[in-house]
GROMACS .gro file of C-alpha atoms in nm:
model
  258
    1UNK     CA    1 -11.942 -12.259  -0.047
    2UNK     CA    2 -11.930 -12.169   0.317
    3UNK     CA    3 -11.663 -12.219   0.565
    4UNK     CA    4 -11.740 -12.258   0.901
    5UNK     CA    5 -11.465 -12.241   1.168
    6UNK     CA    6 -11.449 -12.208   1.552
    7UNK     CA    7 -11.435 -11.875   1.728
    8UNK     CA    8 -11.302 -11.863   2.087
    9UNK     CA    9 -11.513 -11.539   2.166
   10UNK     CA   10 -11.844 -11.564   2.242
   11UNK     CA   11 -12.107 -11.420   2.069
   12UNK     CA   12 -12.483 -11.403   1.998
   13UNK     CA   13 -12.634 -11.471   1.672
   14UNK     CA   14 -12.611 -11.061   1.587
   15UNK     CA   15 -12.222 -11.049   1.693
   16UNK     CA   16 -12.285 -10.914   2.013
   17UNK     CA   17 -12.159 -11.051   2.352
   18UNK     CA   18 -12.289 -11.357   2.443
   19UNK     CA   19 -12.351 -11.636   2.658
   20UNK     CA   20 -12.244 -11.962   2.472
   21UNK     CA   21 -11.932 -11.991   2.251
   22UNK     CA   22 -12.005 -11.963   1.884
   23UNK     CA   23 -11.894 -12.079   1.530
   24UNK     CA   24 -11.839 -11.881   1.261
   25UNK     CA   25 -11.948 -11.916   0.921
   26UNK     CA   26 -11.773 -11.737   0.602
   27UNK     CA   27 -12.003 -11.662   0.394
   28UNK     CA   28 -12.146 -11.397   0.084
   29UNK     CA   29 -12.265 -11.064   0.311
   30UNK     CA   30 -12.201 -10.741   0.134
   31UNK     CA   31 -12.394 -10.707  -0.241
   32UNK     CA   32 -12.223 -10.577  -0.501
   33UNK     CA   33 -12.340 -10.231  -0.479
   34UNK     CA   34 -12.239 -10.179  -0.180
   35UNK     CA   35 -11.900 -10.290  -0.279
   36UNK     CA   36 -11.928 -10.038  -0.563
   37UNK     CA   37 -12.042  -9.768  -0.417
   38UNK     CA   38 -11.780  -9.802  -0.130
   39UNK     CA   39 -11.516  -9.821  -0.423
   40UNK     CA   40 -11.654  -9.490  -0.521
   41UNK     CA   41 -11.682  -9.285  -0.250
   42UNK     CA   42 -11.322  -9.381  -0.172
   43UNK     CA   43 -11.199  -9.284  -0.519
   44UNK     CA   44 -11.417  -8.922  -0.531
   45UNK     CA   45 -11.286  -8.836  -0.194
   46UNK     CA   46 -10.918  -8.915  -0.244
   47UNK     CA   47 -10.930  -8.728  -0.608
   48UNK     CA   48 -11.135  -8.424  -0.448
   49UNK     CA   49 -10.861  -8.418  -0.220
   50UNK     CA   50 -10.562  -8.454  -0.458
   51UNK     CA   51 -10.689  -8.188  -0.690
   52UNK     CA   52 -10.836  -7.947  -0.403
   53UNK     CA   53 -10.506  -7.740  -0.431
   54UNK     CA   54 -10.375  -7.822  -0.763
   55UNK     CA   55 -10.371  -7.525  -1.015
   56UNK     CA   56 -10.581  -7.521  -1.337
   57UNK     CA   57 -10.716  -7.868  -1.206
   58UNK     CA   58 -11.092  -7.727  -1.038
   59UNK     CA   59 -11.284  -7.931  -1.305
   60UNK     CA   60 -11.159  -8.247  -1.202
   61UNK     CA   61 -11.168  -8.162  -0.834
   62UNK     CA   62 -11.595  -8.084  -0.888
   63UNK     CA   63 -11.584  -8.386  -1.067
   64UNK     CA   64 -11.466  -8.534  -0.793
   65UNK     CA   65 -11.658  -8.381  -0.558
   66UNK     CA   66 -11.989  -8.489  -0.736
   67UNK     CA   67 -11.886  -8.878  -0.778
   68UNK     CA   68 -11.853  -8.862  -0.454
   69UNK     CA   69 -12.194  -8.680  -0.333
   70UNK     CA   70 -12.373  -8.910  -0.624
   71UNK     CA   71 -12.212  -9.238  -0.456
   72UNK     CA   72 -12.333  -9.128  -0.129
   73UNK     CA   73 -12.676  -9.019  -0.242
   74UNK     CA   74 -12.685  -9.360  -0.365
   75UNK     CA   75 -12.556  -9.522  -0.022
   76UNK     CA   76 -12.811  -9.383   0.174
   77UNK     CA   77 -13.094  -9.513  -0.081
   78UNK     CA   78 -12.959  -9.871  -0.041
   79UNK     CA   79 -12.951  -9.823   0.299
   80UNK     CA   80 -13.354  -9.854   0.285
   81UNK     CA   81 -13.398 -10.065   0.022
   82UNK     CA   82 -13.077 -10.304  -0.026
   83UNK     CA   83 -13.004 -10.621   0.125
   84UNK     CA   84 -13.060 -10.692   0.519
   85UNK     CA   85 -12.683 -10.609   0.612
   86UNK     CA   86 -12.628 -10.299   0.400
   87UNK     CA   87 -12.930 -10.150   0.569
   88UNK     CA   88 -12.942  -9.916   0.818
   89UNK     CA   89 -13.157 -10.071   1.058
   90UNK     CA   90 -12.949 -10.382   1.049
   91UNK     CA   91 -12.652 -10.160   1.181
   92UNK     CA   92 -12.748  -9.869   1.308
   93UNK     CA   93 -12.817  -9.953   1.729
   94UNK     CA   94 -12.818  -9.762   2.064
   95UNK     CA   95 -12.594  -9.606   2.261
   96UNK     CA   96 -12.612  -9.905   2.523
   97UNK     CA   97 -12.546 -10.148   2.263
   98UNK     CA   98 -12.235  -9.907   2.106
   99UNK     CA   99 -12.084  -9.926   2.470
  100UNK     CA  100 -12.126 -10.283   2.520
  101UNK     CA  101 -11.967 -10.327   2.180
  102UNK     CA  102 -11.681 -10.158   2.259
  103UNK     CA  103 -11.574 -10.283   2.642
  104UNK     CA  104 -11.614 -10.658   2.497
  105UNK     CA  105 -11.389 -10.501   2.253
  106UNK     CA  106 -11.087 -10.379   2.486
  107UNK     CA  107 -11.160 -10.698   2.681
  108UNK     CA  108 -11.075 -10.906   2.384
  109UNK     CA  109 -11.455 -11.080   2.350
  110UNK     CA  110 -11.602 -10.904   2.067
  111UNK     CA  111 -11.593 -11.159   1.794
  112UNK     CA  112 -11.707 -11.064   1.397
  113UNK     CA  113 -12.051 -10.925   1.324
  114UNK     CA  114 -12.331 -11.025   1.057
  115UNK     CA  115 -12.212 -10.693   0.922
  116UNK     CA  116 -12.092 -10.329   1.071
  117UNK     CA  117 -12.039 -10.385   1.462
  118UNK     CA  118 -12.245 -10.084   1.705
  119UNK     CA  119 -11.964  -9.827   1.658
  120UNK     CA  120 -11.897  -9.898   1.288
  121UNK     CA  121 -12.256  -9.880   1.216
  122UNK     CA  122 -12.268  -9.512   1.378
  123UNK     CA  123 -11.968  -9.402   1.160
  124UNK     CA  124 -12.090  -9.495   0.858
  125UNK     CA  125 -12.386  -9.249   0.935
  126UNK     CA  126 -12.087  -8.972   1.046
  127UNK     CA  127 -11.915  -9.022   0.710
  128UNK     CA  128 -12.204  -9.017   0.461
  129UNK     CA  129 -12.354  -8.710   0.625
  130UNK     CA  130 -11.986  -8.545   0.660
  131UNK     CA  131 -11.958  -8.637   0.294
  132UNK     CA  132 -12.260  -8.473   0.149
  133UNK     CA  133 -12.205  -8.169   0.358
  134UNK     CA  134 -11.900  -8.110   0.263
  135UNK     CA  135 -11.949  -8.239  -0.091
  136UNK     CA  136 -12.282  -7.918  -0.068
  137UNK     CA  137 -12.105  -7.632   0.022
  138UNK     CA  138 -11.821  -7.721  -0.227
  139UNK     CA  139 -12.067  -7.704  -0.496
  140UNK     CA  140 -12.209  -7.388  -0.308
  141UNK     CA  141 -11.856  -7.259  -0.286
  142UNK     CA  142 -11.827  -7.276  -0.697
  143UNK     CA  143 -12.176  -7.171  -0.763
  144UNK     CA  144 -12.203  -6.891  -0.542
  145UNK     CA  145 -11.846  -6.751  -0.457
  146UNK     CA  146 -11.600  -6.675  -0.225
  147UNK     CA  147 -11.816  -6.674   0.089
  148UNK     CA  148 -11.854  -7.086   0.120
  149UNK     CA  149 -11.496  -7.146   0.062
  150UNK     CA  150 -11.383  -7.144   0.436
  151UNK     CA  151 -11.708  -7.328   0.519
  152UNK     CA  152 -11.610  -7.626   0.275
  153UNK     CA  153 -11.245  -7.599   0.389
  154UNK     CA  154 -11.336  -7.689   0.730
  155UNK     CA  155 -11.591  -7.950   0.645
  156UNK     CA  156 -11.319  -8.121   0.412
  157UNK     CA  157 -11.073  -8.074   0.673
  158UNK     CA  158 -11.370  -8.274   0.925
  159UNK     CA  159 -11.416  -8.541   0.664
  160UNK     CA  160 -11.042  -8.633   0.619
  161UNK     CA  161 -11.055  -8.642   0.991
  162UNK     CA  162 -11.342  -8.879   0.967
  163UNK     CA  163 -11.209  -9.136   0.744
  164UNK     CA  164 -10.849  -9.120   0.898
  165UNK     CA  165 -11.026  -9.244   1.253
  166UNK     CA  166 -11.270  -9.487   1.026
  167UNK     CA  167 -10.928  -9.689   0.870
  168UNK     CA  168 -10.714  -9.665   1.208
  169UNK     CA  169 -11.064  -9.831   1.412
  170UNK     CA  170 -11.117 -10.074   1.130
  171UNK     CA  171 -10.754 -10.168   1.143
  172UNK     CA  172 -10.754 -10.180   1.519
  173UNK     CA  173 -11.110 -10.350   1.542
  174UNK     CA  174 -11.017 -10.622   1.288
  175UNK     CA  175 -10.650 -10.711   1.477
  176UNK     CA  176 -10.832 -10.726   1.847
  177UNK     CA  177 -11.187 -10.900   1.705
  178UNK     CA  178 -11.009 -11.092   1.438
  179UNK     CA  179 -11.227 -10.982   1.194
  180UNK     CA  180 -11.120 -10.933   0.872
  181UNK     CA  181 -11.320 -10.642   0.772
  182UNK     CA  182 -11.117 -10.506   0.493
  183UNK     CA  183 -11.098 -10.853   0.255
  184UNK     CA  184 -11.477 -10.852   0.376
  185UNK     CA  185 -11.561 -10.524   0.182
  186UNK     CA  186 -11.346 -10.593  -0.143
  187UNK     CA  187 -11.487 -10.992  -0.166
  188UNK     CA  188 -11.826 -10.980  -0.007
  189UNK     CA  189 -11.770 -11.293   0.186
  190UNK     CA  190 -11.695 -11.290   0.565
  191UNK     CA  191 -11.674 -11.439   0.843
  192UNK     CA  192 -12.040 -11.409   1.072
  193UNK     CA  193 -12.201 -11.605   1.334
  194UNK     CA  194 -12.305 -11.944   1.271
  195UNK     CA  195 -12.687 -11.893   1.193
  196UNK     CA  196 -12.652 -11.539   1.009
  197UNK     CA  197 -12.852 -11.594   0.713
  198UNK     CA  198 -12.651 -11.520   0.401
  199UNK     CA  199 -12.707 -11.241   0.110
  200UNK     CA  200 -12.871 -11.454  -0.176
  201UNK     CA  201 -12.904 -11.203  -0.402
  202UNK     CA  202 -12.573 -10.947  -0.460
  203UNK     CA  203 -12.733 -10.764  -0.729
  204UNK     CA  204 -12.443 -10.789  -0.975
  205UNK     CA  205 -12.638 -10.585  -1.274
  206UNK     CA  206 -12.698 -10.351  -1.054
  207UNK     CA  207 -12.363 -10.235  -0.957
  208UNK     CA  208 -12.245 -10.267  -1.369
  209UNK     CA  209 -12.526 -10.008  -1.363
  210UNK     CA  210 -12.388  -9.800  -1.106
  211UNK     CA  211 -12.043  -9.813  -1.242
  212UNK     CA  212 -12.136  -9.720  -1.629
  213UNK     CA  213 -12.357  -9.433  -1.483
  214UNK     CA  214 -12.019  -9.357  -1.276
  215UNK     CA  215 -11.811  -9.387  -1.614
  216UNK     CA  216 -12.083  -9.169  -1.824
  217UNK     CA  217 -12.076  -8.901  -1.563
  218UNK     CA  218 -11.692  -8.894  -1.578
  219UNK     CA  219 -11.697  -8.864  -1.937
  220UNK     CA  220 -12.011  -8.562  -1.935
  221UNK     CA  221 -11.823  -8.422  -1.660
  222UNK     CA  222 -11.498  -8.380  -1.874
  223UNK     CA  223 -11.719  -8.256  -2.149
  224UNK     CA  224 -11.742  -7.935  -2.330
  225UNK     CA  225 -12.114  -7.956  -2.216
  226UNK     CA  226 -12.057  -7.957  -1.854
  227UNK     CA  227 -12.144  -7.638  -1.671
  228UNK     CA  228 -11.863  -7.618  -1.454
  229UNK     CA  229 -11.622  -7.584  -1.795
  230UNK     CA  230 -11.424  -7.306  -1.781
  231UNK     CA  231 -11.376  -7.272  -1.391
  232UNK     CA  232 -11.016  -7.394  -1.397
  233UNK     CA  233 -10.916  -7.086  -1.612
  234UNK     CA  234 -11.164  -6.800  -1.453
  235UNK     CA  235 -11.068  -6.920  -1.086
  236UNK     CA  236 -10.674  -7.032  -0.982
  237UNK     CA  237 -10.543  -7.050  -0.632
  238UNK     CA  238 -10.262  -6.919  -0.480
  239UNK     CA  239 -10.009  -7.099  -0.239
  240UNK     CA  240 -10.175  -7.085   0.014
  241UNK     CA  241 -10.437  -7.218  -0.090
  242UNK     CA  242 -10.678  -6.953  -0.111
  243UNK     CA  243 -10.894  -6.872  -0.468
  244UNK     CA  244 -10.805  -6.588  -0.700
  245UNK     CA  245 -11.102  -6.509  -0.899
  246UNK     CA  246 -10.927  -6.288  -1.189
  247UNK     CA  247 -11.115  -6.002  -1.317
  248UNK     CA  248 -11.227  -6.004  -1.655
  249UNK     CA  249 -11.345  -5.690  -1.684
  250UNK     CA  250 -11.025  -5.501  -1.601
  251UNK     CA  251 -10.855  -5.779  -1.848
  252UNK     CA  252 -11.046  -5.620  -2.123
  253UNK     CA  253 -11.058  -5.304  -2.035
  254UNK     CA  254 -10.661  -5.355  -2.081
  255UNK     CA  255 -10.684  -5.509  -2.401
  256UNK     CA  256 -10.900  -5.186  -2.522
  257UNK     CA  257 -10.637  -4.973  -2.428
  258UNK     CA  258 -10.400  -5.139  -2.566
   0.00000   0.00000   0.00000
């Protein structure tokens, strides 16, 4: 059932600034995938980065690290084939448009989108390809040694940087546009420009989908099977952080002599 209110900015049909004053509609926007795959993303970065420090804990933190590179993977595939609004050409504008966007902002006349607003649109694109890149050389990092580890410090460091500007601009951008873009994302309903056609289909089984290959991933991961086994005992870090790969070799050659 839609809900259509009155909106004292003025907007087009796409959310931009507009001419005429314009209604606003609440209604179904954001398919369930794109609700799940948000939930994911969030919930492999903020593990990755609870367990990047945390002694005897570097499966979970790969785990981590992959749920998270697998959620975006699948992000930026729905971004060409999902619904109109999760799509990237839906979002994704020009500059002109970003700085448009953002002066009816600070002037108090940008009113909600039919989805993620100029700047938004350009930081989703920021985080997913922060995200992967830093999600890369961490699996470079344990597959190849020592010499990625300051690389994927400093991209993790980027992406925390990332999505700490991401929540204080969606914060900020919801209080000045009153748009509630947080209930939005958990929900899938909100509030667009009368005329915004609505998401029909939200693809329900295929987010179930995404979240038991999510769950069977988490359990492999755990596994005895999984490669990356093992790495919690062969590598440990110290306090400051850094990895101390222990040497096996002069381990057993101890154990001979003894």
């Amino acid at each position: 059932m839609n809900t259509t209110t009155s909106s004292p900015h003025t907007t087009s049909a796409d959310g931009a600034p507009g001419a005429a004053a314009a209604q606003t509609v609440v209604q179904p926007l954001w398919d369930a995938p794109v609700r799940v795959l948000h939930g994911l993303m969030l919930l492999g970065l903020g593990g990755a980065w609870l367990t990047a420090e945390a002694d005897g804990w570097r499966v979970l933190h790969i785990s981590f690290g992959l749920l998270l590179a697998g959620a975006m993977l699948l992000r930026v595939l729905w971004g060409f084939v999902g619904t109109r609004p999760a799509r990237f050409a839906s979002f994704v504008r020009g500059p002109s448009a970003v700085v448009a966007h953002l002066r009816a902002l600070l002037a108090g006349q940008a009113g909600p989108h039919a989805g993620h607003n100029p700047a938004g649109g350009w930081a989703t694109l920021a985080l997913l390809s922060g995200g992967l890149l830093a999600a890369g050389s961490g699996w470079l990092t344990w597959a190849q040694g020592e010499r990625w580890e300051d690389v994927h410090e400093t991209l993790a460091n980027g992406m925390l940087l990332l999505v700490g500007l991401h929540v204080a601009a969606v914060v900020l951008t919801g209080w000045l546009s009153r748009d509630r873009l947080i209930p939005a994302m958990v929900t899938g309903r909100k509030a667009v420009p009368v005329g915004t056609p609505p998401t029909r289909r939200m693809h329900r089984w295929l987010a179930v989908g995404m979240l038991a290959a999510a769950l069977g991933f988490w359990v492999w991961s755990l596994g005895p099977t999984a490669p990356w086994q093992g790495a919690g005992s062969e590598v440990a870090h110290d306090g400051a952080g850094h990895e101390r790969h222990h040497d096996r070799d002069h381990h057993n050659g101890q154990d001979k002599d003894d």
